[in-house]
CSV table of C-alpha atoms in Angstrom, one decimal:
chain,number,residue,atom,x,y,z
Z,1334,MET,CA,-151.3,82.4,-77.7
Z,1335,GLY,CA,-152.5,79.6,-75.4
Z,1336,LYS,CA,-151.0,79.0,-72.0
Z,1337,GLN,CA,-148.0,76.7,-71.9
Z,1338,GLN,CA,-148.8,73.5,-70.3
Z,1339,THR,CA,-146.6,72.2,-67.5
Z,1340,LYS,CA,-146.0,68.5,-67.3
Z,1341,ALA,CA,-147.0,66.6,-64.2
Z,1342,LEU,CA,-144.2,65.9,-61.7
Z,1343,HIS,CA,-144.2,62.2,-62.3
Z,1344,LEU,CA,-143.8,62.7,-66.0
Z,1345,GLN,CA,-140.9,65.1,-65.5
Z,1346,LYS,CA,-139.2,62.6,-63.3
Z,1347,SER,CA,-139.8,59.8,-65.9
Z,1348,GLN,CA,-138.3,62.0,-68.6
Z,1349,SER,CA,-135.2,62.8,-66.5
Z,1350,GLN,CA,-134.6,59.1,-65.8
Z,1351,SER,CA,-134.9,58.4,-69.5
Z,1352,SER,CA,-132.3,61.0,-70.4
Z,1353,CYS,CA,-130.0,59.7,-67.6
Z,1354,SER,CA,-130.2,56.2,-69.0
Z,1355,LYS,CA,-129.5,57.4,-72.5
Z,1356,LEU,CA,-126.5,59.3,-71.2
Z,1357,TRP,CA,-125.1,56.6,-69.0
Z,1358,GLY,CA,-126.1,53.5,-70.9
Z,1359,GLU,CA,-128.5,50.7,-70.0
Z,1360,ARG,CA,-128.2,48.5,-67.0
Z,1361,LYS,CA,-130.1,45.6,-68.6
Z,1362,PHE,CA,-127.0,43.4,-69.2
Z,1363,GLY,CA,-125.9,43.2,-65.6
Z,1364,LEU,CA,-122.3,43.3,-64.3
Z,1365,ARG,CA,-119.8,42.1,-66.9
Z,1366,VAL,CA,-117.8,38.9,-66.2
Z,1367,TRP,CA,-114.5,39.7,-64.6
Z,1368,PRO,CA,-111.3,38.6,-66.2
Z,1369,SER,CA,-109.5,35.8,-64.4
Z,1370,HIS,CA,-106.8,36.6,-61.8
Z,1371,PRO,CA,-104.1,34.1,-60.8
Z,1372,ASN,CA,-104.9,34.5,-57.1
Z,1373,GLN,CA,-108.7,34.5,-57.3
Z,1374,ASN,CA,-110.5,32.6,-54.6
Z,1375,GLU,CA,-113.9,32.2,-52.9
Z,1376,THR,CA,-113.7,35.7,-51.5
Z,1377,THR,CA,-113.3,37.1,-55.0
Z,1378,ARG,CA,-116.3,35.1,-56.3
Z,1379,TRP,CA,-118.4,36.3,-53.3
Z,1380,LEU,CA,-117.5,39.9,-54.1
Z,1381,TYR,CA,-118.5,39.5,-57.8
Z,1382,ASP,CA,-121.9,37.9,-56.8
Z,1383,HIS,CA,-122.4,40.6,-54.2
Z,1384,LEU,CA,-121.8,43.5,-56.6
Z,1385,GLY,CA,-123.7,41.8,-59.3
Z,1386,ALA,CA,-126.8,41.6,-57.1
Z,1387,PHE,CA,-126.4,45.3,-56.3
Z,1388,HIS,CA,-125.9,46.3,-59.9
Z,1389,ASN,CA,-129.0,44.3,-60.9
Z,1390,SER,CA,-131.2,45.8,-58.2
Z,1391,LYS,CA,-133.6,48.7,-58.8
Z,1392,LYS,CA,-131.8,50.9,-56.3
Z,1393,ALA,CA,-129.9,54.0,-57.5
Z,1394,ILE,CA,-126.2,53.4,-57.8
Z,1395,ASN,CA,-124.6,55.7,-55.2
Z,1396,LEU,CA,-122.3,55.5,-52.2
Z,1397,SER,CA,-125.2,55.5,-49.7
Z,1398,ASN,CA,-126.9,52.5,-51.2
Z,1399,LEU,CA,-123.7,50.6,-51.7
Z,1400,ALA,CA,-122.7,51.1,-48.1
Z,1401,LYS,CA,-126.1,49.7,-47.1
Z,1402,HIS,CA,-125.6,46.8,-49.4
Z,1403,PHE,CA,-122.3,45.9,-47.6
Z,1404,ASN,CA,-124.0,46.4,-44.2
Z,1405,CYS,CA,-124.5,42.6,-43.7
Z,1406,GLU,CA,-122.5,40.0,-41.9
Z,1407,ASP,CA,-120.5,38.9,-45.0
Z,1408,GLY,CA,-120.1,42.4,-46.3
Z,1409,ILE,CA,-118.8,43.8,-42.9
Z,1410,ASP,CA,-116.5,40.8,-42.6
Z,1411,PHE,CA,-115.1,41.3,-46.1
Z,1412,LEU,CA,-114.4,45.0,-45.5
Z,1413,SER,CA,-112.8,44.5,-42.1
Z,1414,PRO,CA,-109.1,45.4,-41.9
Z,1415,SER,CA,-108.2,41.9,-40.7
Z,1416,THR,CA,-109.8,40.3,-43.8
Z,1417,GLN,CA,-108.3,42.8,-46.2
Z,1418,ALA,CA,-104.8,42.2,-44.7
Z,1419,ILE,CA,-104.8,38.5,-45.6
Z,1420,LEU,CA,-106.5,38.6,-49.0
Z,1421,PRO,CA,-104.3,37.1,-51.8
Z,1422,PHE,CA,-104.3,40.4,-53.8
Z,1423,ASP,CA,-105.5,44.0,-53.7
Z,1424,HIS,CA,-109.2,43.8,-54.7
Z,1425,ALA,CA,-109.5,47.6,-54.9
Z,1426,GLU,CA,-106.7,47.9,-57.4
Z,1427,PHE,CA,-108.3,45.0,-59.3
Z,1428,LEU,CA,-111.7,46.6,-59.4
Z,1429,LEU,CA,-110.3,50.0,-60.6
Z,1430,SER,CA,-108.4,48.2,-63.5
Z,1431,ILE,CA,-111.7,46.5,-64.6
Z,1432,ALA,CA,-113.6,49.8,-64.3
Z,1433,LYS,CA,-111.1,51.4,-66.7
Z,1434,THR,CA,-111.4,48.6,-69.2
Z,1435,ASN,CA,-115.2,48.6,-69.0
Z,1436,TYR,CA,-115.3,52.3,-69.6
Z,1437,VAL,CA,-112.9,52.3,-72.6
Z,1438,GLU,CA,-114.1,49.1,-74.3
Z,1439,VAL,CA,-117.9,49.0,-73.9
Z,1440,ASP,CA,-119.0,52.2,-72.3
Z,1441,ASP,CA,-120.3,50.3,-69.3
Z,1442,TYR,CA,-120.8,53.4,-67.2
Z,1443,TRP,CA,-123.0,51.8,-64.5
Z,1444,GLY,CA,-120.7,48.9,-64.1
Z,1445,SER,CA,-117.7,51.1,-63.8
Z,1446,LYS,CA,-119.5,53.3,-61.3
Z,1447,VAL,CA,-120.2,50.3,-59.0
Z,1448,LEU,CA,-116.6,49.1,-59.2
Z,1449,ILE,CA,-115.1,52.6,-58.5
Z,1450,LEU,CA,-117.3,53.2,-55.5
Z,1451,THR,CA,-116.5,49.8,-54.1
Z,1452,ALA,CA,-112.8,50.2,-54.7
Z,1453,TYR,CA,-112.7,53.4,-52.7
Z,1454,LEU,CA,-114.9,51.9,-50.0
Z,1455,ILE,CA,-112.3,49.1,-49.6
Z,1456,TYR,CA,-109.5,51.6,-49.3
Z,1457,GLN,CA,-111.5,53.5,-46.7
Z,1458,SER,CA,-111.9,50.3,-44.7
Z,1459,LYS,CA,-108.1,50.2,-44.2
Z,1460,THR,CA,-108.3,53.3,-42.0
Z,1461,LEU,CA,-111.7,52.8,-40.2
Z,1462,PHE,CA,-113.9,50.0,-39.1
Z,1463,PRO,CA,-116.7,49.1,-41.6
Z,1464,LYS,CA,-119.6,49.7,-39.2
Z,1465,GLU,CA,-118.2,53.2,-38.5
Z,1466,ILE,CA,-118.0,53.9,-42.3
Z,1467,VAL,CA,-121.6,52.8,-42.8
Z,1468,SER,CA,-122.8,55.0,-39.9
Z,1469,ILE,CA,-121.0,58.1,-41.2
Z,1470,VAL,CA,-122.2,57.5,-44.8
Z,1471,LYS,CA,-125.8,57.3,-43.4
Z,1472,GLU,CA,-125.3,60.7,-41.7
Z,1473,CYS,CA,-123.8,62.3,-44.8
Z,1474,PHE,CA,-126.5,61.2,-47.2
Z,1475,LYS,CA,-129.7,62.8,-46.0
Z,1476,SER,CA,-131.9,61.5,-48.7
Z,1477,GLU,CA,-132.5,58.1,-50.3
Z,1478,GLY,CA,-131.6,59.3,-53.8
Z,1479,GLY,CA,-128.2,60.5,-52.8
Z,1480,ILE,CA,-129.0,64.1,-53.9
Z,1481,ASP,CA,-128.8,65.9,-50.5
Z,1482,VAL,CA,-125.2,65.1,-49.4
Z,1483,ASP,CA,-123.2,66.7,-46.6
Z,1484,GLU,CA,-120.0,66.8,-48.8
Z,1485,GLY,CA,-117.9,68.7,-46.2
Z,1486,ARG,CA,-118.5,66.0,-43.5
Z,1487,LEU,CA,-118.0,63.2,-46.0
Z,1488,ALA,CA,-114.6,64.7,-47.1
Z,1489,CYS,CA,-113.5,65.2,-43.5
Z,1490,LYS,CA,-114.6,61.9,-42.1
Z,1491,LEU,CA,-114.2,59.5,-45.1
Z,1492,PRO,CA,-111.7,61.1,-47.5
Z,1493,TRP,CA,-111.3,58.0,-49.7
Z,1494,CYS,CA,-115.1,57.4,-50.0
Z,1495,PHE,CA,-115.3,61.1,-50.9
Z,1496,ASP,CA,-112.8,60.7,-53.7
Z,1497,GLY,CA,-114.8,57.8,-55.1
Z,1498,TYR,CA,-118.0,59.8,-54.7
Z,1499,ASN,CA,-116.5,62.7,-56.6
Z,1500,ALA,CA,-115.0,60.4,-59.3
Z,1501,VAL,CA,-118.4,59.2,-60.4
Z,1502,LYS,CA,-120.4,62.4,-60.0
Z,1503,SER,CA,-120.7,62.9,-63.8
Z,1504,VAL,CA,-119.7,61.2,-67.0
Z,1505,ASP,CA,-117.0,63.7,-67.7
Z,1506,GLY,CA,-115.7,63.4,-64.2
Z,1507,MET,CA,-115.5,59.6,-64.4
Z,1508,LYS,CA,-113.7,59.8,-67.7
Z,1509,ASN,CA,-111.2,62.3,-66.4
Z,1510,HIS,CA,-110.6,60.2,-63.2
Z,1511,LEU,CA,-110.0,57.0,-65.1
Z,1512,ASP,CA,-107.7,58.7,-67.7
Z,1513,ASN,CA,-105.5,60.0,-64.9
Z,1514,LEU,CA,-105.7,57.0,-62.6
Z,1515,ASP,CA,-102.5,55.2,-61.5
Z,1516,PRO,CA,-103.7,52.3,-59.3
Z,1517,SER,CA,-100.3,51.5,-58.0
Z,1518,GLU,CA,-99.6,55.1,-57.0
Z,1519,LEU,CA,-103.1,55.3,-55.4
Z,1520,LYS,CA,-102.3,52.1,-53.4
Z,1521,HIS,CA,-99.2,53.8,-52.0
Z,1522,GLU,CA,-101.1,56.9,-51.0
Z,1523,VAL,CA,-103.7,54.8,-49.2
Z,1524,ALA,CA,-100.9,52.8,-47.4
Z,1525,ALA,CA,-99.4,56.1,-46.2
Z,1526,THR,CA,-102.7,57.0,-44.4
Z,1527,GLU,CA,-102.9,53.7,-42.5
Z,1528,ALA,CA,-102.2,53.8,-38.8
Z,1529,THR,CA,-99.4,51.2,-38.5
Z,1530,ILE,CA,-97.5,49.6,-35.6
Z,1531,THR,CA,-94.0,48.1,-36.2
Z,1532,LEU,CA,-93.3,45.0,-34.0
Z,1533,ASN,CA,-90.1,43.0,-33.4
Z,1534,VAL,CA,-91.3,39.5,-34.1
Z,1535,MET,CA,-89.3,36.7,-32.5
Z,1536,LYS,CA,-90.0,33.2,-33.7
Z,1537,ASP,CA,-89.0,30.1,-31.6
Z,1538,GLY,CA,-86.6,32.3,-29.6
Z,1539,HIS,CA,-84.1,33.0,-32.3
Z,1540,THR,CA,-85.6,34.6,-35.5
Z,1541,HIS,CA,-85.9,38.3,-35.1
Z,1542,THR,CA,-87.8,40.3,-37.7
Z,1543,GLU,CA,-89.3,43.8,-37.9
Z,1544,MET,CA,-92.8,43.7,-39.3
Z,1545,LYS,CA,-95.3,46.5,-39.9
Z,1546,PHE,CA,-99.0,45.9,-39.2
Z,1547,ASN,CA,-102.2,47.9,-39.6
Z,1548,SER,CA,-103.2,48.8,-36.0
Z,1549,LEU,CA,-106.8,47.9,-36.8
Z,1550,ILE,CA,-106.1,44.2,-37.5
Z,1551,ASN,CA,-106.6,41.6,-34.7
Z,1552,LEU,CA,-103.9,39.5,-33.1
Z,1553,ASN,CA,-105.0,36.3,-34.9
Z,1554,THR,CA,-104.4,38.1,-38.2
Z,1555,VAL,CA,-101.0,39.3,-37.1
Z,1556,LEU,CA,-100.0,35.7,-36.3
Z,1557,LYS,CA,-101.2,34.5,-39.7
Z,1558,LEU,CA,-99.1,37.2,-41.4
Z,1559,ALA,CA,-96.1,36.4,-39.2
Z,1560,VAL,CA,-95.9,32.6,-39.5
Z,1561,GLY,CA,-97.7,31.9,-42.7
Z,1562,LYS,CA,-101.0,30.2,-43.6
Z,1563,GLU,CA,-99.6,26.7,-43.2
Z,1564,GLN,CA,-99.1,27.1,-39.5
Z,1565,LYS,CA,-102.1,26.7,-37.2
Z,1566,ILE,CA,-102.3,29.6,-34.9
Z,1567,THR,CA,-103.9,27.4,-32.2
Z,1568,GLN,CA,-100.6,25.7,-31.8
Z,1569,LEU,CA,-98.8,28.9,-31.0
Z,1570,LYS,CA,-97.7,30.3,-27.6
Z,1571,VAL,CA,-97.5,34.1,-27.7
Z,1572,LYS,CA,-95.8,36.7,-25.5
Z,1573,HIS,CA,-96.0,40.4,-25.7
Z,1574,ALA,CA,-93.2,42.3,-23.9
Z,1575,GLY,CA,-92.5,39.1,-22.0
Z,1576,VAL,CA,-96.1,38.6,-20.8
Z,1577,ARG,CA,-98.1,35.5,-22.0
Z,1578,VAL,CA,-101.0,36.4,-24.2
Z,1579,PHE,CA,-103.9,33.9,-24.5
Z,1580,LEU,CA,-105.5,33.7,-27.9
Z,1581,SER,CA,-108.8,32.5,-26.5
Z,1582,SER,CA,-109.4,36.0,-25.0
Z,1583,ALA,CA,-107.1,38.2,-27.0
Z,1584,GLY,CA,-107.0,36.7,-30.5
Z,1585,ARG,CA,-110.0,38.8,-31.8
Z,1586,LYS,CA,-108.8,42.1,-30.3
Z,1587,THR,CA,-106.9,44.6,-32.4
Z,1588,ILE,CA,-103.2,45.1,-31.6
Z,1589,SER,CA,-103.9,48.7,-30.6
Z,1590,GLN,CA,-106.6,47.5,-28.1
Z,1591,LEU,CA,-104.0,45.1,-26.7
Z,1592,GLY,CA,-101.7,48.1,-26.0
Z,1593,MET,CA,-99.0,47.1,-28.6
Z,1594,ALA,CA,-96.8,50.0,-29.7
Z,1595,ASP,CA,-93.9,50.6,-32.0
Z,1596,ASN,CA,-90.8,48.4,-31.4
Z,1597,ASP,CA,-92.6,46.1,-28.9
Z,1598,VAL,CA,-91.4,42.5,-28.9
Z,1599,LEU,CA,-93.8,39.8,-29.9
Z,1600,GLU,CA,-92.6,36.3,-29.1
Z,1601,ILE,CA,-94.1,33.4,-31.1
Z,1602,GLU,CA,-93.4,29.8,-30.2
Z,1603,ASP,CA,-94.7,26.6,-31.7
Z,1604,SER,CA,-96.0,24.6,-28.7
Z,1605,ILE,CA,-96.0,21.3,-30.6
Z,1606,ASN,CA,-92.5,21.3,-32.0
Z,1607,THR,CA,-90.9,22.9,-28.9
Z,1608,VAL,CA,-88.2,20.6,-27.3
Z,1609,PRO,CA,-88.8,20.1,-23.6
Z,1610,GLN,CA,-86.2,21.7,-21.2
Z,1611,PRO,CA,-83.7,19.2,-19.5
Z,1612,SER,CA,-85.3,19.9,-16.0
Z,1613,ASP,CA,-88.7,19.0,-17.3
Z,1614,THR,CA,-87.3,15.8,-18.8
Z,1615,ASP,CA,-85.6,14.8,-15.6
Z,1616,ASP,CA,-88.8,15.4,-13.6
Z,1617,MET,CA,-90.7,13.2,-16.1
Z,1618,LYS,CA,-88.2,10.4,-15.7
Z,1619,GLU,CA,-88.4,10.6,-11.9
Z,1620,ASN,CA,-92.1,10.4,-11.9
Z,1621,THR,CA,-92.3,7.5,-14.3
Z,1622,ALA,CA,-89.6,5.6,-12.3
Z,1623,ALA,CA,-91.3,6.2,-9.0
Z,1624,THR,CA,-94.7,4.9,-10.2
Z,1625,PRO,CA,-93.9,1.1,-10.3
Z,1626,ASN,CA,-92.2,1.2,-6.9
Z,1627,ARG,CA,-95.3,2.7,-5.4
Z,1628,ARG,CA,-97.5,0.1,-6.9
Z,1629,LYS,CA,-95.3,-2.7,-5.5
Z,1630,LYS,CA,-95.5,-1.2,-2.0
Z,1631,LYS,CA,-99.3,-1.0,-2.2
Z,1632,ASN,CA,-99.5,-4.6,-3.4
Z,1633,LYS,CA,-97.3,-5.8,-0.4
Z,1634,LYS,CA,-99.6,-4.0,2.0
Z,1635,LYS,CA,-102.7,-5.7,0.4
Z,1636,SER,CA,-101.1,-9.1,0.7
Z,1637,LYS,CA,-100.3,-8.6,4.4
Z,1638,THR,CA,-103.8,-7.5,5.2
Z,1639,LYS,CA,-105.1,-10.7,3.5
Z,1640,LYS,CA,-102.8,-12.9,5.6
Z,1641,ASN,CA,-103.9,-11.2,8.8
Z,1642,LYS,CA,-107.6,-11.8,7.9
Z,1643,SER,CA,-106.9,-15.5,7.3
Z,1644,TYR,CA,-105.6,-15.9,10.8
């Protein structure tokens, strides 16, 4: 018997990729069009285009490459807790529902994998800043292909990303995950892990409401959530525990950075619609009344000096 020939490494790699494509389906059709959502906006459209570009790229679909793809100005801004807090609906829950539909209806494994990883990345961003997530993912994935992974560190530092990573590890694992998935229940579990601060919000000196906020969101976002999108936050006067807070310097800081804690009072006042105090009104009247008299005295002095010059 002749010696058994061993295939070259590049041919073995090519064969493994071919079998993987056969198992998971082809990526040639791109990311499927999302169904319409009543609250879809430009942010949703941006996310679809962003994930579509990642799906159509030649990069391996894994958590490491996805995190790198989001590591851009728009991606970091989308994942930030402040942006996530004011989006019109829960995009993570939306993506998971589409992933389940894609898997059941058309066996779109690659598309479902992208959506599941992104959904858990969004959930992780509710407990940690995006740049920190990207940094930790980079440390955990020691190789470009995503094969050599420090799973212990990933599970400890980024538990929600680790759940997504585990969910798409294999075809059977994804099927089992999607079959047992309850997005609304998962949403509540994520909310329970958020670090929150409960503030007593007082509007225009009389309305008093307890509101719970993610401690990672900034003060500008807190005001948007408290007064609504119709109100311009630039028109607001804000006090924390009786001390004036200026949005020009504090608006972009998180409420935890500003030292806010549970049961603190946050006073919000509309500076434009605020009625002036009686004392202020009286002072204004006195000033306006005094002005003409001063002008008359000045005019008299000028006329006297003119007469003196003529003599």
